[in-house]
PDB file of C-alpha atoms in Angstrom:
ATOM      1  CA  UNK A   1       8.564   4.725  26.321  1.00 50.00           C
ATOM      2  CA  UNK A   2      11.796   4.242  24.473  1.00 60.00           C
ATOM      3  CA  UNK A   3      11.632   4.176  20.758  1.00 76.00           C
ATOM      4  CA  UNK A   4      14.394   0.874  19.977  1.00 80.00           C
ATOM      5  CA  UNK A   5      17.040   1.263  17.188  1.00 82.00           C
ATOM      6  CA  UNK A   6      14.592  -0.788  14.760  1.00 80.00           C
ATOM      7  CA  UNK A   7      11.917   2.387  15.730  1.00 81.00           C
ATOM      8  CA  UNK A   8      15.023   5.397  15.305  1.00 85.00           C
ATOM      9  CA  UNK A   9      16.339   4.075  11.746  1.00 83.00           C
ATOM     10  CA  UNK A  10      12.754   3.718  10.514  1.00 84.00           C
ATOM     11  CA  UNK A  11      12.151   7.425  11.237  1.00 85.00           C
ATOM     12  CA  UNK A  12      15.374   8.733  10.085  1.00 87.00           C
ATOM     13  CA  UNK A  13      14.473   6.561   6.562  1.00 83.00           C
ATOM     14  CA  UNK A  14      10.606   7.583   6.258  1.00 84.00           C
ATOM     15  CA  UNK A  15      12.029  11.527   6.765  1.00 86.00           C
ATOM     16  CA  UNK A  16      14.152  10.741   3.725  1.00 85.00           C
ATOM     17  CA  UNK A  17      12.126   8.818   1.389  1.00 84.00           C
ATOM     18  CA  UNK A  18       9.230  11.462   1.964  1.00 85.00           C
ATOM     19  CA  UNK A  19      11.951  14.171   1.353  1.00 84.00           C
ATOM     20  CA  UNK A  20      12.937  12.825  -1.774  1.00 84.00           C
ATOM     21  CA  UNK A  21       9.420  12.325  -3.247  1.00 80.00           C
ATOM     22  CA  UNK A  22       8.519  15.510  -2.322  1.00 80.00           C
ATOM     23  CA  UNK A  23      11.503  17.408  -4.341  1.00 81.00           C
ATOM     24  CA  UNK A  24      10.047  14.999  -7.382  1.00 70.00           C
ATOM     25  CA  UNK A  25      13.623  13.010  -7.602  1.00 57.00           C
ATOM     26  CA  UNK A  26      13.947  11.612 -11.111  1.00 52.00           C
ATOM     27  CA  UNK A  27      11.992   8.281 -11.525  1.00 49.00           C
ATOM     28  CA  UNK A  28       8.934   9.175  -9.008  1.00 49.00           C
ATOM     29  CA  UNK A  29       6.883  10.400 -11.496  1.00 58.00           C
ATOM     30  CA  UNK A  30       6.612   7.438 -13.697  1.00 62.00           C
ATOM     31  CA  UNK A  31       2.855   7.935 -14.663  1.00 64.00           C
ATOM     32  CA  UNK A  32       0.725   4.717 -14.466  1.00 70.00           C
ATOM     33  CA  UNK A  33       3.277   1.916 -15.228  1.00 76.00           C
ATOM     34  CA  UNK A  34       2.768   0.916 -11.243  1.00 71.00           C
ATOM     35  CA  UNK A  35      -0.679   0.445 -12.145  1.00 79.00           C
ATOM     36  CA  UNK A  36      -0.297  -1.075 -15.172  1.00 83.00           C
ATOM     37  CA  UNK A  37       1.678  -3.610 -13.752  1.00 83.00           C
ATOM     38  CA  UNK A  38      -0.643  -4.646 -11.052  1.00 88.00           C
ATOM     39  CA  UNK A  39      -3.528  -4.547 -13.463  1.00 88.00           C
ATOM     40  CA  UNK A  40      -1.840  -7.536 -15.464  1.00 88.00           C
ATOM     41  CA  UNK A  41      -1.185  -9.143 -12.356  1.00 91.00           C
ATOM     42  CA  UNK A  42      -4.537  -9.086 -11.224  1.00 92.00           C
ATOM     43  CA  UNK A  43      -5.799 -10.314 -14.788  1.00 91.00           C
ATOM     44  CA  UNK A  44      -3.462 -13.017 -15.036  1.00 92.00           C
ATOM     45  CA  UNK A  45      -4.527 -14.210 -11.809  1.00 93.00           C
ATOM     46  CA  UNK A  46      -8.295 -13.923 -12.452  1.00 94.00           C
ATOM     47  CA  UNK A  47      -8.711 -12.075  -9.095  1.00 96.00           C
ATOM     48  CA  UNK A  48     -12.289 -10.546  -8.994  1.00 96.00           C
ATOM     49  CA  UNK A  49     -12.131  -8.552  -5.860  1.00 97.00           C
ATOM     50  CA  UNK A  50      -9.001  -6.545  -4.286  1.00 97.00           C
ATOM     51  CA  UNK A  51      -8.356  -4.070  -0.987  1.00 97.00           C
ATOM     52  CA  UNK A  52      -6.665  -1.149  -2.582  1.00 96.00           C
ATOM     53  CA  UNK A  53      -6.355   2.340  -1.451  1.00 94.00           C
ATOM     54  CA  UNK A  54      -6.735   6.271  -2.847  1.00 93.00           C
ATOM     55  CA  UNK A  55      -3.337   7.937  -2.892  1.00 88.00           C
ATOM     56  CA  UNK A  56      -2.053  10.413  -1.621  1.00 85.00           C
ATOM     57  CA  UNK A  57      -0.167  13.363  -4.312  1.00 81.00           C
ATOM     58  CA  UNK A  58       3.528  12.266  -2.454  1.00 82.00           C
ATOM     59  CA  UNK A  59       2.756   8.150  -2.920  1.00 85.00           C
ATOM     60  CA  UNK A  60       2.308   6.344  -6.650  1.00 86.00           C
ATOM     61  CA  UNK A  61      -0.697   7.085  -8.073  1.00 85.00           C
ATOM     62  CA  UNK A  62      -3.628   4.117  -8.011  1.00 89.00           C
ATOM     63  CA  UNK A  63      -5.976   5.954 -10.172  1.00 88.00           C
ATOM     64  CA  UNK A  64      -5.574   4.189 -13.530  1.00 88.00           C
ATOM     65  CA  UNK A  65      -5.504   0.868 -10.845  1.00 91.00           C
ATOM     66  CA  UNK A  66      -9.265   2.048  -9.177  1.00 93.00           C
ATOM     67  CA  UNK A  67     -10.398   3.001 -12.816  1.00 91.00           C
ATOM     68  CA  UNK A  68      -9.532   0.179 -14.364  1.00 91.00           C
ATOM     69  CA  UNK A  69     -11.130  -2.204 -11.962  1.00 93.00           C
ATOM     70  CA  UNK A  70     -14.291  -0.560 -11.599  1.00 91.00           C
ATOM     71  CA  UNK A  71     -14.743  -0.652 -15.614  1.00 91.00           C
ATOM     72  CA  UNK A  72     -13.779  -4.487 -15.666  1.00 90.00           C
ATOM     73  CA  UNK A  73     -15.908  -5.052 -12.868  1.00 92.00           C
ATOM     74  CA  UNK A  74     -13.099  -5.900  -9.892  1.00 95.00           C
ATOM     75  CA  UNK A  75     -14.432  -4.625  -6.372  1.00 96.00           C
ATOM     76  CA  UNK A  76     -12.780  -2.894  -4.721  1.00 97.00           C
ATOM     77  CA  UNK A  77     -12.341  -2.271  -1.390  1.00 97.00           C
ATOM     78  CA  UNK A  78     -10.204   1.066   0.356  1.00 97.00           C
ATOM     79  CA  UNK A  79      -9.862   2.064   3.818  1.00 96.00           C
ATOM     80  CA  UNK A  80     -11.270   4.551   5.995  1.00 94.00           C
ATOM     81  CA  UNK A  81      -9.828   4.889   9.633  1.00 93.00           C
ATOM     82  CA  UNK A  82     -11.836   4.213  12.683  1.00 92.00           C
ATOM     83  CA  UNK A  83      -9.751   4.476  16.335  1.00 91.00           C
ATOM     84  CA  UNK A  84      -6.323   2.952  15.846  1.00 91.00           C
ATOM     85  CA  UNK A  85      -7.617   0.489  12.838  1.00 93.00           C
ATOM     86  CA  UNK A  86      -9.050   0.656   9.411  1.00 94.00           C
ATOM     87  CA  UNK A  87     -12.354   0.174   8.035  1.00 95.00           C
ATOM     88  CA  UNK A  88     -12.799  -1.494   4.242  1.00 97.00           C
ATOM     89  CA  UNK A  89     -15.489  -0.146   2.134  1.00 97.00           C
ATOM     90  CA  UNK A  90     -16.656  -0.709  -1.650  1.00 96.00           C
ATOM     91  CA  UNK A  91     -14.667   1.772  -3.272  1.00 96.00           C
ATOM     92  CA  UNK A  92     -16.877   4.581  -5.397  1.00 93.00           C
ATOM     93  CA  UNK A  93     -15.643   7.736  -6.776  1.00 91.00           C
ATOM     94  CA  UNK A  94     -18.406   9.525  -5.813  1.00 92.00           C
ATOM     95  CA  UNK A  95     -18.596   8.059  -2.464  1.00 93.00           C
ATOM     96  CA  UNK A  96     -15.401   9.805  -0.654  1.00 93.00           C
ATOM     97  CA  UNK A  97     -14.938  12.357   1.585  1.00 92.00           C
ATOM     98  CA  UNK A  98     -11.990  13.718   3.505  1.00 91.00           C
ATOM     99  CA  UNK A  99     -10.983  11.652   6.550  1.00 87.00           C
ATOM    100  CA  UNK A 100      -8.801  12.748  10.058  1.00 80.00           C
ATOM    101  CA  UNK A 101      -5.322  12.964   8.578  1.00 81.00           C
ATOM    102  CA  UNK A 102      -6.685  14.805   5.063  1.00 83.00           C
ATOM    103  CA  UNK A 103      -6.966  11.230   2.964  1.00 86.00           C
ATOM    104  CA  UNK A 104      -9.927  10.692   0.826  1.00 90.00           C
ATOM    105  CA  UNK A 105     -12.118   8.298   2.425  1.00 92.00           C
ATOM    106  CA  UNK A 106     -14.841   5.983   1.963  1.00 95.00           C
ATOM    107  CA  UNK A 107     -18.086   7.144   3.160  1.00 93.00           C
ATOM    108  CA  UNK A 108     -20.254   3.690   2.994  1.00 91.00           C
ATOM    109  CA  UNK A 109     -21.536   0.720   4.579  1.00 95.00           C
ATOM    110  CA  UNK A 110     -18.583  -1.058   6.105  1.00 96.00           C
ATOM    111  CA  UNK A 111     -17.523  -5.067   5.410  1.00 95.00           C
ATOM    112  CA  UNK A 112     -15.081  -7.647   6.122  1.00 94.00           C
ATOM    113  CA  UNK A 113     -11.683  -7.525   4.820  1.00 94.00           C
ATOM    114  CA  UNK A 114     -12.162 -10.923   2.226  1.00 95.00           C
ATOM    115  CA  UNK A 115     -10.036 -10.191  -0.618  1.00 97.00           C
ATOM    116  CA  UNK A 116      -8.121 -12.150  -3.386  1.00 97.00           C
ATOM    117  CA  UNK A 117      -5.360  -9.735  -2.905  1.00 97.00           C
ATOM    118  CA  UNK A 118      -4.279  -6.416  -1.045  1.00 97.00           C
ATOM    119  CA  UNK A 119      -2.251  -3.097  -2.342  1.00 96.00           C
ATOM    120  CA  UNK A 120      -0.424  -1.122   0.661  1.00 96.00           C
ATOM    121  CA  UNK A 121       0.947   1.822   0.143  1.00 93.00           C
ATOM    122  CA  UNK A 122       4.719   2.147   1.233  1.00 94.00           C
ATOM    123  CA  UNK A 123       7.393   4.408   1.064  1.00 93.00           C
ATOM    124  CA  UNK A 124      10.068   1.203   0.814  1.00 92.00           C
ATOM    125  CA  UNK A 125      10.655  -2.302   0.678  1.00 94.00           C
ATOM    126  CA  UNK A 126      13.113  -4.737   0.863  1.00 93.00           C
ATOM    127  CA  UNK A 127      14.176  -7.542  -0.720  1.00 93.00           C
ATOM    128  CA  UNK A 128      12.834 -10.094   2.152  1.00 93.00           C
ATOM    129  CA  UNK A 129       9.489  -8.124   1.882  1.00 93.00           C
ATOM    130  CA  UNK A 130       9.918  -6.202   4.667  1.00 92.00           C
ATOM    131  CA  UNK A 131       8.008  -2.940   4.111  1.00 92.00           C
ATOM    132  CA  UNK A 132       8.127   0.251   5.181  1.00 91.00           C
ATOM    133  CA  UNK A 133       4.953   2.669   5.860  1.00 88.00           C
ATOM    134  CA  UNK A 134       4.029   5.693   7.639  1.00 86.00           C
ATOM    135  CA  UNK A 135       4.707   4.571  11.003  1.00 76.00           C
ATOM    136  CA  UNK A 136       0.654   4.332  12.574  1.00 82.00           C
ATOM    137  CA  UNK A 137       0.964   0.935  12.095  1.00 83.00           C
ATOM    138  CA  UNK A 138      -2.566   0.847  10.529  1.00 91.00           C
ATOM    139  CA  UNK A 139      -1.930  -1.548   7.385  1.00 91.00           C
ATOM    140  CA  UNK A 140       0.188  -4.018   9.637  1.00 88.00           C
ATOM    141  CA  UNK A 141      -3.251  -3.869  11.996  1.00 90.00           C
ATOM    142  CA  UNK A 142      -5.662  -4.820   9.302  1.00 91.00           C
ATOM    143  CA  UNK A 143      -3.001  -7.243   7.561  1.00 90.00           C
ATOM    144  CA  UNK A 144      -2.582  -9.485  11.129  1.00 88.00           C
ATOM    145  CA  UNK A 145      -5.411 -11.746  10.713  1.00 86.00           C
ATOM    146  CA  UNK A 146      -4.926 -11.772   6.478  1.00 91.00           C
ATOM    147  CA  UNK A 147      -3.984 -15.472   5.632  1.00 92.00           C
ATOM    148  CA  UNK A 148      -0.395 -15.828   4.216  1.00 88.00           C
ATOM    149  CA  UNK A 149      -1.997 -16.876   0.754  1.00 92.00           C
ATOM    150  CA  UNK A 150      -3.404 -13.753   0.193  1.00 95.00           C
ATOM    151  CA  UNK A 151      -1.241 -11.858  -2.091  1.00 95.00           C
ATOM    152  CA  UNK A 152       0.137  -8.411  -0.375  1.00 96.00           C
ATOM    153  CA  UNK A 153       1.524  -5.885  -3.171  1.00 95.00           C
ATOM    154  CA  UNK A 154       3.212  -2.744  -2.299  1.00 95.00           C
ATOM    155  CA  UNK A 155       3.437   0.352  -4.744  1.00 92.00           C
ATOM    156  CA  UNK A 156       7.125   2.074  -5.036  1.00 91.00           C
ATOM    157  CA  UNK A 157       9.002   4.112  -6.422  1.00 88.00           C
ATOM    158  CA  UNK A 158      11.986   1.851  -8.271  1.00 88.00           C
ATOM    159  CA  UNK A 159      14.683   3.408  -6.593  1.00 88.00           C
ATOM    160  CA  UNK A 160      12.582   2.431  -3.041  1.00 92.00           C
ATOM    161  CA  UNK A 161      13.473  -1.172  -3.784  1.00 92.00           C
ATOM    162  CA  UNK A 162      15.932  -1.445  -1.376  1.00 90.00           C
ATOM    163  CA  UNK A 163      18.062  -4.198   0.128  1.00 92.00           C
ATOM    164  CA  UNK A 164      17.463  -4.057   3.642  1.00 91.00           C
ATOM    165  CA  UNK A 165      15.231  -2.259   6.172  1.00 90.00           C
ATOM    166  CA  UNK A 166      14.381  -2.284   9.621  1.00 81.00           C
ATOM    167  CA  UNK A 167      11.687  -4.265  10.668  1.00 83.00           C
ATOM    168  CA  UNK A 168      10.207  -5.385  13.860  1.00 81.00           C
ATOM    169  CA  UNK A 169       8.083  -8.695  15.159  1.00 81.00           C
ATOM    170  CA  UNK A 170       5.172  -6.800  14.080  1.00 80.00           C
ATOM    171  CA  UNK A 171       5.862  -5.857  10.923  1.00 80.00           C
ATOM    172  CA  UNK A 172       3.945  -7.670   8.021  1.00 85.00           C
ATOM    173  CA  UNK A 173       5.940  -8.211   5.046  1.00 91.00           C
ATOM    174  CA  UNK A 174       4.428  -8.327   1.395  1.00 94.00           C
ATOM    175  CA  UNK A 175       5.074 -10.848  -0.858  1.00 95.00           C
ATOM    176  CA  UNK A 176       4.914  -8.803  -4.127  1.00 94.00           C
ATOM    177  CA  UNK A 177       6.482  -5.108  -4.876  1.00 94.00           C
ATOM    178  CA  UNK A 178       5.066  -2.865  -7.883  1.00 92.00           C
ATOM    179  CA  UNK A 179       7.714  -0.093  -9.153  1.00 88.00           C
ATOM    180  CA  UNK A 180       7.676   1.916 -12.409  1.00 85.00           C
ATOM    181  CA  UNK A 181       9.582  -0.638 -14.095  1.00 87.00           C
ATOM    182  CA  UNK A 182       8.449  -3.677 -12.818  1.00 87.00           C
ATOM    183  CA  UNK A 183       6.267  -6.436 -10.473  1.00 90.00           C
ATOM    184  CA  UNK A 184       8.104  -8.501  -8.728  1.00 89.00           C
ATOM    185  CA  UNK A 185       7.465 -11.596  -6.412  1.00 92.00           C
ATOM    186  CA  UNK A 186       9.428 -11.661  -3.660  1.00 90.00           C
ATOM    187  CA  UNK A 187       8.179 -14.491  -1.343  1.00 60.00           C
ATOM    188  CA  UNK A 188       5.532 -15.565   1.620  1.00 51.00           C
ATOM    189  CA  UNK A 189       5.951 -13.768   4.730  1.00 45.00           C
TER     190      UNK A 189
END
């Protein structure tokens, strides 16, 4: 199988973005303001129950986010993989264990995917919404069947605001971005 020019770029970027937040560039480490955004978001909204997800030490923290929602009583649900898809489970602190590619996992009982809104991790998006992950393809799996209503809010970095990425049919863009400095709507898609 061929990887298409859409496939190479997205490669070539994801080496460089996870490059750069590993060498802790200026602006990655920006504390909780990512969170603190989303948490007035999700307030302002009156949204009582969310799919988030633990972070990894090279992505923005969602601690303060997962802390802050279990104390106001927002449930929470975070992934766990299972074959080529993901699995959503009522988030717990005490409830996680390692998973195949060394993420902290959900160990419980697991349910449907009915959420007022859904934070993806990403290492970039652009200003269309187009959004960049890991490459599995796991997030734009579970997001497929999501109905465009639901608000889809990606955690970055400021300076991974970008204008343009590439992006392919499959791709699910998200119609809200959370940096350091900032939440921002940026459309249905």
């Amino acid at each position: 199988m061929t990887n298409s020019p859409a496939q190479l770029e997205k490669k070539q970027l994801r080496k460089q973005i996870l490059d750069a937040r590993r060498a802790e560039q200026p602006g990655h480490h920006c504390e909780d303001q990512h969170d603190e955004h989303l948490v007035l978001f999700l307030a302002d909204q009156g949204i009582r129950k969310i799919a988030a997800y633990v972070a990894l030490d090279d992505e923005p923290c969602t601690d303060l986010l997962l802390g802050v929602c279990e104390e106001v009583g927002i449930q929470v649900l975070v992934p766990r993989v299972s074959g080529d898809d993901l699995e959503w489970v009522l988030f717990d602190w005490d409830e996680l264990d390692e998973g195949e590619f060394g993420i902290l996992e959900p160990i419980g009982k697991a349910e449907p995917l009915q959420v007022e809104a859904i934070i993806v991790p990403a290492l970039a998006v652009d200003a269309q919404g187009n959004r960049l992950g890991k490459g599995k393809g796991f997030y734009d799996r579970a997001l497929k069947d999501i109905p465009r209503s639901i608000p889809v809010i990606a955690l970055v970095h400021d300076d991974e605001l970008v204008e343009e990425l590439p992006h392919e049919e499959h791709d699910r863009r998200v119609t809200h971005v959370a940096t350091c400095s900032f939440m921002h709507e940026i459309g249905r898609g």
